[in-house]
Amino acid sequence: LPTRPVDRDKAEAELILNIKKATSPEETAPKQKHVRKCIVYTWDYHSSASIWTGLKVQPILADEVQTFKALITVHKILQEGHPVTLKEAQQQVGWFDTCARTVGNDGSKGYGQLIRSYVAFILSKLRFHRHRPEFNGLFEYEEYISLKGIDDPNEGYETISDLMNLQDQIEQLQKLVFAHFRHSANNECRISSLVPLVKESYNIYRFITSMLRAMHRRTNDQEALEPLRSRYNSQHHALRKFYFECSNLKYLTGLINVPKLGTEPPSLFDNGQTPDLP
Amino acid sequence: MSLQHMGKGALRVAKNYTKGYSDVQAKVRDATSNDPWGPSGTQMNEIAQLTYNQNDFVEIMEMLDKRLNDKGKNWRHVFKTLTLLDYCLHAGSENVVIYFRDNVYLVKTLKEFQYIDEDGKDQGANVRQKAKDITNLLQDESRLRQERRSRANMRDRMTKGGSTS
């Protein structure tokens, strides 16, 4: 199947180790080299089955840090893995529910609430992708060739609303992550969960912006789009604040470019010289 | 050249032999070694030309693949392999472009490559930037096509002797 020189038996054995190491009990970020191997595996074999099996044979759920690291790892694999991963993850709702149920109220290290909110977000994300399979796991702009839905205003309206719901959930989750920072300890493990959230929220933002612009171009009824416009504006301000707070986290800015949004939301009306997105 | 690096060079020669790497693979290994310099333009050009031969192409891809998947401590392997890959995408055979478009995730997933050395210096930053640049290039077909064309034109002009055309 893969065009690369690979050895399936070796890959399967290594995958188990990669999962184990990515979800180790140390309170650090899941090591990217192990997460990367998992992502590459799904592209090589067009399958994520062994990843789910691997997650279940590890004693991950006994420890809140391990559970949280597993969720970060899974989120990244959903984002960047082969598209089949998003489909296969639909059958794993039970495993996600178990993650949320296993940790006691707030856990001894304070990950309980974070885990439950992360699970809620991932389940919403999976629902979104089930209804709209044309989006990839990271909502990548470049790869979305046809802006499906804008020909049918109702369909477009609904897609944008759904994207905005997802965006709201990212907002809630990131706020919770910030609220759980501890002054004494280093917060690397918590901060590392913001990496996939920054990427996803920004790509969703870019999508919404260009879809809304296209919708405004196509319709004569600007009034009908007013609710989306005002929601867009408030999401812009919330995101701007989120990215600003992220830009103060050295660990995070060392890993990804945190986007910088303008003070005011960009114009959604096409006046011939629509500015490019940042 | 320090003695330490001489020693490493000799070790690499021995490893090429014991691991049964071909001459072509040894060239790729030399160009993407842990030495703190290079790869040189001459090295990269030679390898890029070799990708036009189907057998050599397969061997080169196999070695690039190995080096790209190397661990953090060997970040120079990864960085120099990306440098060499960038060169080959511009000046090598079309097959290099096809291969890495098929396997773009190998490069794309290096955008979060991490390695902090013993002195606390973030050596991963170079790899991350290069991985970003190459991913963008691979996803922008018209730009890559144009860059390959202008490169070929320049080579033509240089070999034909400059201002005569």
Tab-separated table of C-alpha atoms in Angstrom:
chain	number	residue	atom	x	y	z
A	1	LEU	CA	0.000	0.000	0.000
A	2	PRO	CA	2.526	2.713	0.930
A	3	THR	CA	4.953	3.957	-1.715
A	4	ARG	CA	7.584	4.330	0.984
A	5	PRO	CA	9.910	1.510	1.916
A	6	VAL	CA	8.202	0.095	5.014
A	7	ASP	CA	7.909	-3.080	7.042
A	8	ARG	CA	4.438	-3.686	8.444
A	9	ASP	CA	5.389	-6.022	11.291
A	10	LYS	CA	8.058	-3.642	12.475
A	11	ALA	CA	5.643	-0.706	12.136
A	12	GLU	CA	2.995	-2.432	14.270
A	13	ALA	CA	5.498	-3.265	16.998
A	14	GLU	CA	6.875	0.264	16.999
A	15	LEU	CA	3.407	1.775	17.047
A	16	ILE	CA	2.624	0.097	20.356
A	17	LEU	CA	5.805	1.597	21.812
A	18	ASN	CA	5.043	5.026	20.357
A	19	ILE	CA	1.581	5.034	21.937
A	20	LYS	CA	3.011	3.916	25.246
A	21	LYS	CA	5.645	6.641	25.244
A	22	ALA	CA	3.296	9.389	24.028
A	23	THR	CA	0.989	8.620	26.951
A	24	SER	CA	3.632	8.080	29.645
A	25	PRO	CA	2.815	9.125	33.250
A	26	GLU	CA	5.293	12.048	33.277
A	27	GLU	CA	3.488	15.365	33.508
A	28	THR	CA	4.955	16.718	30.224
A	29	ALA	CA	3.745	17.255	26.692
A	30	PRO	CA	3.163	14.053	24.732
A	31	LYS	CA	6.473	13.757	22.875
A	32	GLN	CA	5.915	14.938	19.328
A	33	LYS	CA	8.209	12.304	17.819
A	34	HIS	CA	5.876	9.589	19.095
A	35	VAL	CA	2.720	11.429	18.058
A	36	ARG	CA	4.273	11.952	14.620
A	37	LYS	CA	4.930	8.229	14.210
A	38	CYS	CA	1.250	7.534	14.933
A	39	ILE	CA	0.170	10.097	12.331
A	40	VAL	CA	2.586	8.727	9.736
A	41	TYR	CA	1.296	5.203	10.477
A	42	THR	CA	-2.280	6.136	9.526
A	43	TRP	CA	-1.068	7.499	6.162
A	44	ASP	CA	1.165	4.537	5.456
A	45	TYR	CA	-1.554	1.962	6.041
A	46	HIS	CA	-4.754	3.986	5.604
A	47	SER	CA	-5.935	2.696	8.929
A	48	SER	CA	-6.104	3.745	12.561
A	49	ALA	CA	-7.396	0.455	13.958
A	50	SER	CA	-4.106	-0.468	15.636
A	51	ILE	CA	-3.966	2.921	17.328
A	52	TRP	CA	-7.315	2.413	19.061
A	53	THR	CA	-6.330	-1.110	20.035
A	54	GLY	CA	-3.007	0.199	21.308
A	55	LEU	CA	-4.710	2.839	23.435
A	56	LYS	CA	-6.958	0.249	25.019
A	57	VAL	CA	-4.258	-2.232	25.978
A	58	GLN	CA	-2.259	0.431	27.823
A	59	PRO	CA	-3.244	1.169	31.435
A	60	ILE	CA	-3.950	4.778	30.483
A	61	LEU	CA	-7.252	5.314	32.258
A	62	ALA	CA	-5.797	4.583	35.687
A	63	ASP	CA	-3.937	7.900	35.653
A	64	GLU	CA	-5.347	11.348	34.910
A	65	VAL	CA	-2.140	12.703	33.345
A	66	GLN	CA	-1.952	9.703	31.032
A	67	THR	CA	-5.599	10.100	30.090
A	68	PHE	CA	-5.112	13.774	29.283
A	69	LYS	CA	-2.000	13.018	27.223
A	70	ALA	CA	-3.920	10.333	25.360
A	71	LEU	CA	-6.609	12.876	24.455
A	72	ILE	CA	-4.029	15.368	23.160
A	73	THR	CA	-2.404	12.598	21.136
A	74	VAL	CA	-5.729	11.452	19.702
A	75	HIS	CA	-6.737	15.021	18.870
A	76	LYS	CA	-3.525	15.503	16.897
A	77	ILE	CA	-3.972	12.216	15.072
A	78	LEU	CA	-7.554	13.186	14.175
A	79	GLN	CA	-6.269	16.495	12.857
A	80	GLU	CA	-3.348	15.330	10.815
A	81	GLY	CA	-3.842	11.624	10.252
A	82	HIS	CA	-5.277	9.996	7.140
A	83	PRO	CA	-8.967	10.942	6.609
A	84	VAL	CA	-10.004	7.381	7.434
A	85	THR	CA	-9.045	8.151	11.043
A	86	LEU	CA	-12.005	10.520	11.387
A	87	LYS	CA	-14.351	7.803	10.153
A	88	GLU	CA	-12.916	5.084	12.337
A	89	ALA	CA	-12.988	7.339	15.385
A	90	GLN	CA	-16.799	7.422	15.107
A	91	GLN	CA	-16.832	3.898	16.486
A	92	GLN	CA	-14.762	4.890	19.493
A	93	VAL	CA	-17.353	7.048	21.265
A	94	GLY	CA	-17.482	4.439	24.016
A	95	TRP	CA	-13.774	4.763	24.706
A	96	PHE	CA	-14.060	8.557	24.917
A	97	ASP	CA	-16.996	8.277	27.311
A	98	THR	CA	-14.973	5.948	29.494
A	99	CYS	CA	-12.121	8.486	29.565
A	100	ALA	CA	-14.530	11.117	30.845
A	101	ARG	CA	-16.113	8.823	33.419
A	102	THR	CA	-13.029	7.237	34.939
A	103	VAL	CA	-11.362	10.233	36.556
A	104	GLY	CA	-12.929	11.320	39.814
A	105	ASN	CA	-14.340	14.758	40.396
A	106	ASP	CA	-11.278	16.860	39.867
A	107	GLY	CA	-8.535	14.257	40.133
A	108	SER	CA	-5.605	14.627	42.493
A	109	LYS	CA	-3.642	16.683	39.967
A	110	GLY	CA	-6.592	18.711	38.765
A	111	TYR	CA	-7.165	17.152	35.354
A	112	GLY	CA	-10.695	15.853	35.916
A	113	GLN	CA	-12.610	18.777	34.521
A	114	LEU	CA	-10.107	19.272	31.713
A	115	ILE	CA	-10.530	15.660	30.642
A	116	ARG	CA	-14.329	15.856	30.630
A	117	SER	CA	-14.318	19.076	28.593
A	118	TYR	CA	-11.731	17.744	26.173
A	119	VAL	CA	-13.853	14.633	25.613
A	120	ALA	CA	-16.959	16.775	25.061
A	121	PHE	CA	-15.090	18.824	22.481
A	122	ILE	CA	-13.685	15.827	20.614
A	123	LEU	CA	-17.136	14.223	20.478
A	124	SER	CA	-18.581	17.436	18.990
A	125	LYS	CA	-15.758	17.536	16.509
A	126	LEU	CA	-16.468	13.959	15.493
A	127	ARG	CA	-20.176	14.734	15.053
A	128	PHE	CA	-19.279	17.681	12.843
A	129	HIS	CA	-17.032	15.583	10.644
A	130	ARG	CA	-19.644	12.852	10.374
A	131	HIS	CA	-22.164	15.308	8.926
A	132	ARG	CA	-19.665	17.198	6.806
A	133	PRO	CA	-17.060	14.781	5.502
A	134	GLU	CA	-15.753	17.367	3.001
A	135	PHE	CA	-13.767	19.043	5.775
A	136	ASN	CA	-10.419	17.556	6.760
A	137	GLY	CA	-9.367	17.097	10.382
A	138	LEU	CA	-7.521	20.394	10.560
A	139	PHE	CA	-9.994	22.421	8.459
A	140	GLU	CA	-7.172	23.249	6.117
A	141	TYR	CA	-8.017	26.096	3.876
A	142	GLU	CA	-5.708	25.217	1.001
A	143	GLU	CA	-7.137	21.774	0.678
A	144	TYR	CA	-10.748	22.809	0.585
A	145	ILE	CA	-11.206	23.331	-3.092
A	146	SER	CA	-14.863	24.044	-3.572
A	147	LEU	CA	-16.666	26.082	-0.993
A	148	LYS	CA	-19.559	23.674	-0.913
A	149	GLY	CA	-22.767	25.045	0.457
A	150	ILE	CA	-22.612	28.636	-0.675
A	151	ASP	CA	-24.780	27.848	-3.692
A	152	ASP	CA	-27.492	26.801	-1.311
A	153	PRO	CA	-27.870	29.619	1.239
A	154	ASN	CA	-29.602	27.432	3.808
A	155	GLU	CA	-26.904	24.812	3.635
A	156	GLY	CA	-24.215	27.491	3.864
A	157	TYR	CA	-25.916	29.138	6.821
A	158	GLU	CA	-26.051	25.853	8.665
A	159	THR	CA	-22.432	24.949	7.933
A	160	ILE	CA	-21.265	28.280	9.279
A	161	SER	CA	-23.428	27.917	12.405
A	162	ASP	CA	-21.982	24.481	13.039
A	163	LEU	CA	-18.442	25.770	12.594
A	164	MET	CA	-19.204	28.575	15.013
A	165	ASN	CA	-20.526	26.118	17.585
A	166	LEU	CA	-17.274	24.232	17.368
A	167	GLN	CA	-15.360	27.476	17.706
A	168	ASP	CA	-17.329	28.313	20.871
A	169	GLN	CA	-16.402	24.970	22.344
A	170	ILE	CA	-12.711	25.543	21.648
A	171	GLU	CA	-13.099	28.882	23.415
A	172	GLN	CA	-14.590	27.228	26.506
A	173	LEU	CA	-11.916	24.557	26.557
A	174	GLN	CA	-8.970	26.925	26.211
A	175	LYS	CA	-10.343	29.126	28.992
A	176	LEU	CA	-10.554	26.100	31.227
A	177	VAL	CA	-6.953	25.147	30.392
A	178	PHE	CA	-5.736	28.627	31.338
A	179	ALA	CA	-7.811	28.557	34.514
A	180	HIS	CA	-6.084	25.303	35.536
A	181	PHE	CA	-2.521	26.592	35.283
A	182	ARG	CA	-0.603	26.100	38.504
A	183	HIS	CA	1.792	28.718	39.761
A	184	SER	CA	4.236	26.356	41.343
A	185	ALA	CA	4.640	23.723	38.659
A	186	ASN	CA	5.590	24.026	35.034
A	187	ASN	CA	2.460	23.753	32.985
A	188	GLU	CA	3.931	22.078	29.922
A	189	CYS	CA	1.411	19.253	29.848
A	190	ARG	CA	-1.562	21.617	30.014
A	191	ILE	CA	-0.021	24.088	27.595
A	192	SER	CA	0.638	21.360	25.054
A	193	SER	CA	-3.126	20.854	24.718
A	194	LEU	CA	-3.357	24.433	23.430
A	195	VAL	CA	-1.208	23.634	20.379
A	196	PRO	CA	-3.880	21.689	18.462
A	197	LEU	CA	-6.524	24.151	19.696
A	198	VAL	CA	-4.700	27.186	18.286
A	199	LYS	CA	-4.263	25.479	14.927
A	200	GLU	CA	-7.844	24.282	14.705
A	201	SER	CA	-9.439	27.536	15.838
A	202	TYR	CA	-7.410	29.566	13.367
A	203	ASN	CA	-8.277	27.356	10.416
A	204	ILE	CA	-11.949	27.430	11.387
A	205	TYR	CA	-11.733	31.211	11.628
A	206	ARG	CA	-10.266	31.450	8.137
A	207	PHE	CA	-12.956	29.184	6.805
A	208	ILE	CA	-15.780	31.102	8.380
A	209	THR	CA	-14.345	34.365	7.095
A	210	SER	CA	-14.122	33.258	3.499
A	211	MET	CA	-17.469	31.439	3.556
A	212	LEU	CA	-19.209	34.475	5.047
A	213	ARG	CA	-17.651	36.714	2.395
A	214	ALA	CA	-18.831	34.384	-0.329
A	215	MET	CA	-22.330	34.307	1.160
A	216	HIS	CA	-22.470	38.107	1.265
A	217	ARG	CA	-21.428	38.223	-2.369
A	218	ARG	CA	-24.166	35.836	-3.414
A	219	THR	CA	-27.121	37.232	-1.568
A	220	ASN	CA	-29.136	40.429	-1.755
A	221	ASP	CA	-30.568	39.872	1.663
A	222	GLN	CA	-27.806	41.247	3.903
A	223	GLU	CA	-30.280	41.455	6.774
A	224	ALA	CA	-30.654	37.677	6.916
A	225	LEU	CA	-26.945	37.323	7.608
A	226	GLU	CA	-26.933	39.766	10.506
A	227	PRO	CA	-26.973	37.084	13.250
A	228	LEU	CA	-23.926	35.422	11.701
A	229	ARG	CA	-22.158	38.755	11.378
A	230	SER	CA	-22.562	39.692	15.016
A	231	ARG	CA	-21.555	36.235	16.150
A	232	TYR	CA	-18.535	36.434	13.865
A	233	ASN	CA	-17.496	39.724	15.408
A	234	SER	CA	-17.667	38.469	18.959
A	235	GLN	CA	-15.744	35.317	18.043
A	236	HIS	CA	-13.087	37.483	16.450
A	237	HIS	CA	-12.544	39.388	19.688
A	238	ALA	CA	-12.481	36.213	21.776
A	239	LEU	CA	-9.939	34.595	19.461
A	240	ARG	CA	-7.778	37.683	19.453
A	241	LYS	CA	-7.640	37.519	23.240
A	242	PHE	CA	-6.910	33.781	23.188
A	243	TYR	CA	-3.969	34.232	20.792
A	244	PHE	CA	-2.657	37.157	22.767
A	245	GLU	CA	-2.571	35.058	25.924
A	246	CYS	CA	-0.912	32.213	24.018
A	247	SER	CA	1.779	34.553	22.704
A	248	ASN	CA	2.985	34.968	26.283
A	249	LEU	CA	3.633	31.261	26.704
A	250	LYS	CA	7.222	30.700	25.671
A	251	TYR	CA	6.862	26.949	25.399
A	252	LEU	CA	4.024	27.374	22.922
A	253	THR	CA	5.512	30.130	20.757
A	254	GLY	CA	8.614	27.959	20.402
A	255	LEU	CA	6.487	25.307	18.757
A	256	ILE	CA	4.003	27.094	16.534
A	257	ASN	CA	3.410	30.539	15.133
A	258	VAL	CA	0.569	31.984	17.132
A	259	PRO	CA	-1.557	34.092	14.762
A	260	LYS	CA	-2.080	37.763	15.472
A	261	LEU	CA	-5.497	39.151	14.681
A	262	GLY	CA	-6.307	42.802	14.048
A	263	THR	CA	-8.089	44.933	16.617
A	264	GLU	CA	-11.226	45.002	14.496
A	265	PRO	CA	-12.704	42.034	12.639
A	266	PRO	CA	-12.018	42.070	8.877
A	267	SER	CA	-14.815	43.268	6.610
A	268	LEU	CA	-17.172	40.623	5.330
A	269	PHE	CA	-18.489	42.771	2.519
A	270	ASP	CA	-16.728	42.464	-0.765
A	271	ASN	CA	-15.852	45.995	-1.772
A	272	GLY	CA	-13.510	44.970	-4.548
A	273	GLN	CA	-10.431	45.061	-2.367
A	274	THR	CA	-11.076	42.515	0.321
A	275	PRO	CA	-7.920	42.304	2.395
A	276	ASP	CA	-6.128	38.972	2.556
A	277	LEU	CA	-6.398	36.964	5.712
A	278	PRO	CA	-3.344	37.064	7.981
B	1	MET	CA	38.450	19.886	10.232
B	2	SER	CA	38.721	18.730	13.810
B	3	LEU	CA	39.982	15.309	14.708
B	4	GLN	CA	36.607	14.470	16.157
B	5	HIS	CA	34.919	14.964	12.820
B	6	MET	CA	37.652	13.055	10.997
B	7	GLY	CA	36.878	10.158	13.264
B	8	LYS	CA	33.180	10.386	12.521
B	9	GLY	CA	33.897	10.475	8.794
B	10	ALA	CA	35.925	7.301	9.020
B	11	LEU	CA	33.168	5.665	11.017
B	12	ARG	CA	30.645	6.621	8.347
B	13	VAL	CA	32.780	4.985	5.678
B	14	ALA	CA	32.913	1.821	7.756
B	15	LYS	CA	29.155	1.896	8.328
B	16	ASN	CA	28.446	2.355	4.635
B	17	TYR	CA	30.415	-0.817	4.078
B	18	THR	CA	29.032	-2.981	6.892
B	19	LYS	CA	25.421	-1.941	6.336
B	20	GLY	CA	25.763	-2.636	2.640
B	21	TYR	CA	24.809	0.833	1.464
B	22	SER	CA	25.363	1.461	-2.222
B	23	ASP	CA	27.621	4.208	-3.565
B	24	VAL	CA	24.600	6.372	-4.252
B	25	GLN	CA	23.269	5.894	-0.730
B	26	ALA	CA	26.704	6.658	0.681
B	27	LYS	CA	26.592	9.962	-1.220
B	28	VAL	CA	23.268	10.834	0.366
B	29	ARG	CA	24.575	9.844	3.788
B	30	ASP	CA	27.622	12.050	3.305
B	31	ALA	CA	25.534	15.013	2.214
B	32	THR	CA	23.190	14.655	5.203
B	33	SER	CA	25.687	13.691	7.904
B	34	ASN	CA	26.061	15.118	11.403
B	35	ASP	CA	29.017	17.269	10.314
B	36	PRO	CA	28.235	20.873	11.190
B	37	TRP	CA	28.626	22.083	7.566
B	38	GLY	CA	27.097	21.451	4.161
B	39	PRO	CA	25.603	19.852	2.204
B	40	SER	CA	27.623	21.508	-0.536
B	41	GLY	CA	26.123	22.649	-3.820
B	42	THR	CA	28.246	20.149	-5.683
B	43	GLN	CA	27.002	17.282	-3.519
B	44	MET	CA	23.366	18.305	-3.881
B	45	ASN	CA	23.660	18.796	-7.625
B	46	GLU	CA	25.229	15.395	-8.106
B	47	ILE	CA	22.454	13.701	-6.121
B	48	ALA	CA	19.736	15.681	-7.916
B	49	GLN	CA	21.105	14.509	-11.269
B	50	LEU	CA	21.166	10.911	-10.042
B	51	THR	CA	17.402	11.035	-9.378
B	52	TYR	CA	16.878	10.920	-13.156
B	53	ASN	CA	18.075	7.321	-13.119
B	54	GLN	CA	15.268	5.051	-11.893
B	55	ASN	CA	17.455	2.694	-9.837
B	56	ASP	CA	19.363	5.509	-8.212
B	57	PHE	CA	16.075	7.298	-7.555
B	58	VAL	CA	14.723	4.410	-5.489
B	59	GLU	CA	17.923	4.188	-3.451
B	60	ILE	CA	17.980	7.925	-2.838
B	61	MET	CA	14.345	8.021	-1.691
B	62	GLU	CA	15.002	5.150	0.684
B	63	MET	CA	17.868	7.045	2.291
B	64	LEU	CA	16.006	10.378	2.451
B	65	ASP	CA	13.175	8.516	4.155
B	66	LYS	CA	15.522	7.047	6.780
B	67	ARG	CA	17.155	10.383	7.490
B	68	LEU	CA	13.873	12.298	7.716
B	69	ASN	CA	12.650	9.934	10.384
B	70	ASP	CA	15.769	10.251	12.489
B	71	LYS	CA	15.592	11.180	16.166
B	72	GLY	CA	15.947	14.612	17.737
B	73	LYS	CA	19.583	14.201	18.691
B	74	ASN	CA	20.337	13.796	15.003
B	75	TRP	CA	18.459	16.973	14.077
B	76	ARG	CA	21.226	17.783	11.589
B	77	HIS	CA	20.330	14.654	9.629
B	78	VAL	CA	16.761	15.858	9.408
B	79	PHE	CA	17.642	19.463	8.632
B	80	LYS	CA	20.181	18.630	5.957
B	81	THR	CA	17.867	16.079	4.407
B	82	LEU	CA	15.193	18.775	4.095
B	83	THR	CA	17.809	21.056	2.492
B	84	LEU	CA	18.735	18.325	0.035
B	85	LEU	CA	15.083	17.555	-0.617
B	86	ASP	CA	14.375	21.204	-1.357
B	87	TYR	CA	17.199	21.163	-3.894
B	88	CYS	CA	15.982	17.940	-5.506
B	89	LEU	CA	12.412	19.244	-5.768
B	90	HIS	CA	13.802	22.128	-7.821
B	91	ALA	CA	16.523	20.451	-9.837
B	92	GLY	CA	15.884	16.703	-9.599
B	93	SER	CA	13.592	14.446	-11.604
B	94	GLU	CA	9.829	14.955	-11.653
B	95	ASN	CA	9.595	11.668	-9.742
B	96	VAL	CA	10.913	13.378	-6.618
B	97	VAL	CA	7.984	15.795	-6.780
B	98	ILE	CA	5.482	12.972	-7.301
B	99	TYR	CA	6.954	10.882	-4.499
B	100	PHE	CA	6.888	13.658	-1.938
B	101	ARG	CA	3.472	14.861	-2.944
B	102	ASP	CA	2.222	11.336	-2.264
B	103	ASN	CA	4.041	11.269	1.034
B	104	VAL	CA	3.729	14.922	1.994
B	105	TYR	CA	2.798	13.944	5.547
B	106	LEU	CA	6.403	12.873	6.133
B	107	VAL	CA	7.465	16.506	5.809
B	108	LYS	CA	4.281	18.081	7.140
B	109	THR	CA	4.518	16.277	10.466
B	110	LEU	CA	7.997	17.751	10.997
B	111	LYS	CA	6.419	21.186	11.483
B	112	GLU	CA	6.419	20.504	15.222
B	113	PHE	CA	9.847	18.868	15.361
B	114	GLN	CA	11.467	19.433	18.742
B	115	TYR	CA	15.001	19.271	19.957
B	116	ILE	CA	16.693	21.291	22.669
B	117	ASP	CA	20.433	20.562	22.868
B	118	GLU	CA	22.606	20.253	25.993
B	119	ASP	CA	23.224	24.021	25.989
B	120	GLY	CA	19.492	24.676	26.013
B	121	LYS	CA	19.521	25.879	22.414
B	122	ASP	CA	16.397	25.160	20.379
B	123	GLN	CA	17.801	23.293	17.386
B	124	GLY	CA	14.340	22.209	16.295
B	125	ALA	CA	13.459	25.687	15.015
B	126	ASN	CA	15.488	25.234	11.814
B	127	VAL	CA	13.765	21.958	11.055
B	128	ARG	CA	10.301	23.401	11.769
B	129	GLN	CA	10.813	26.363	9.435
B	130	LYS	CA	12.206	24.256	6.621
B	131	ALA	CA	9.385	21.714	6.981
B	132	LYS	CA	6.872	24.558	6.722
B	133	ASP	CA	8.509	26.014	3.606
B	134	ILE	CA	8.682	22.674	1.818
B	135	THR	CA	5.095	21.748	2.743
B	136	ASN	CA	3.885	25.047	1.305
B	137	LEU	CA	5.933	24.489	-1.832
B	138	LEU	CA	4.567	20.971	-2.308
B	139	GLN	CA	1.005	22.224	-1.906
B	140	ASP	CA	1.429	25.050	-4.414
B	141	GLU	CA	1.691	23.241	-7.699
B	142	SER	CA	1.945	26.304	-9.954
B	143	ARG	CA	4.698	27.870	-7.884
B	144	LEU	CA	6.739	24.675	-7.832
B	145	ARG	CA	6.293	24.277	-11.578
B	146	GLN	CA	7.460	27.800	-12.189
B	147	GLU	CA	10.453	27.496	-9.884
B	148	ARG	CA	11.506	24.273	-11.588
B	149	ARG	CA	11.218	25.950	-14.991
B	150	SER	CA	13.248	29.017	-14.101
B	151	ARG	CA	15.892	26.798	-12.528
B	152	ALA	CA	16.160	24.746	-15.708
B	153	ASN	CA	16.387	27.922	-17.795
B	154	MET	CA	19.185	29.232	-15.638
B	155	ARG	CA	21.088	25.985	-15.944
B	156	ASP	CA	20.686	26.088	-19.723
B	157	ARG	CA	21.997	29.609	-19.913
B	158	MET	CA	24.972	28.833	-17.707
B	159	THR	CA	25.985	25.762	-19.666
B	160	LYS	CA	25.568	27.538	-23.012
B	161	GLY	CA	27.748	30.381	-21.859
B	162	GLY	CA	25.691	33.297	-20.614
B	163	SER	CA	24.992	36.336	-22.771
B	164	THR	CA	25.097	34.650	-26.199
B	165	SER	CA	21.371	33.854	-26.261
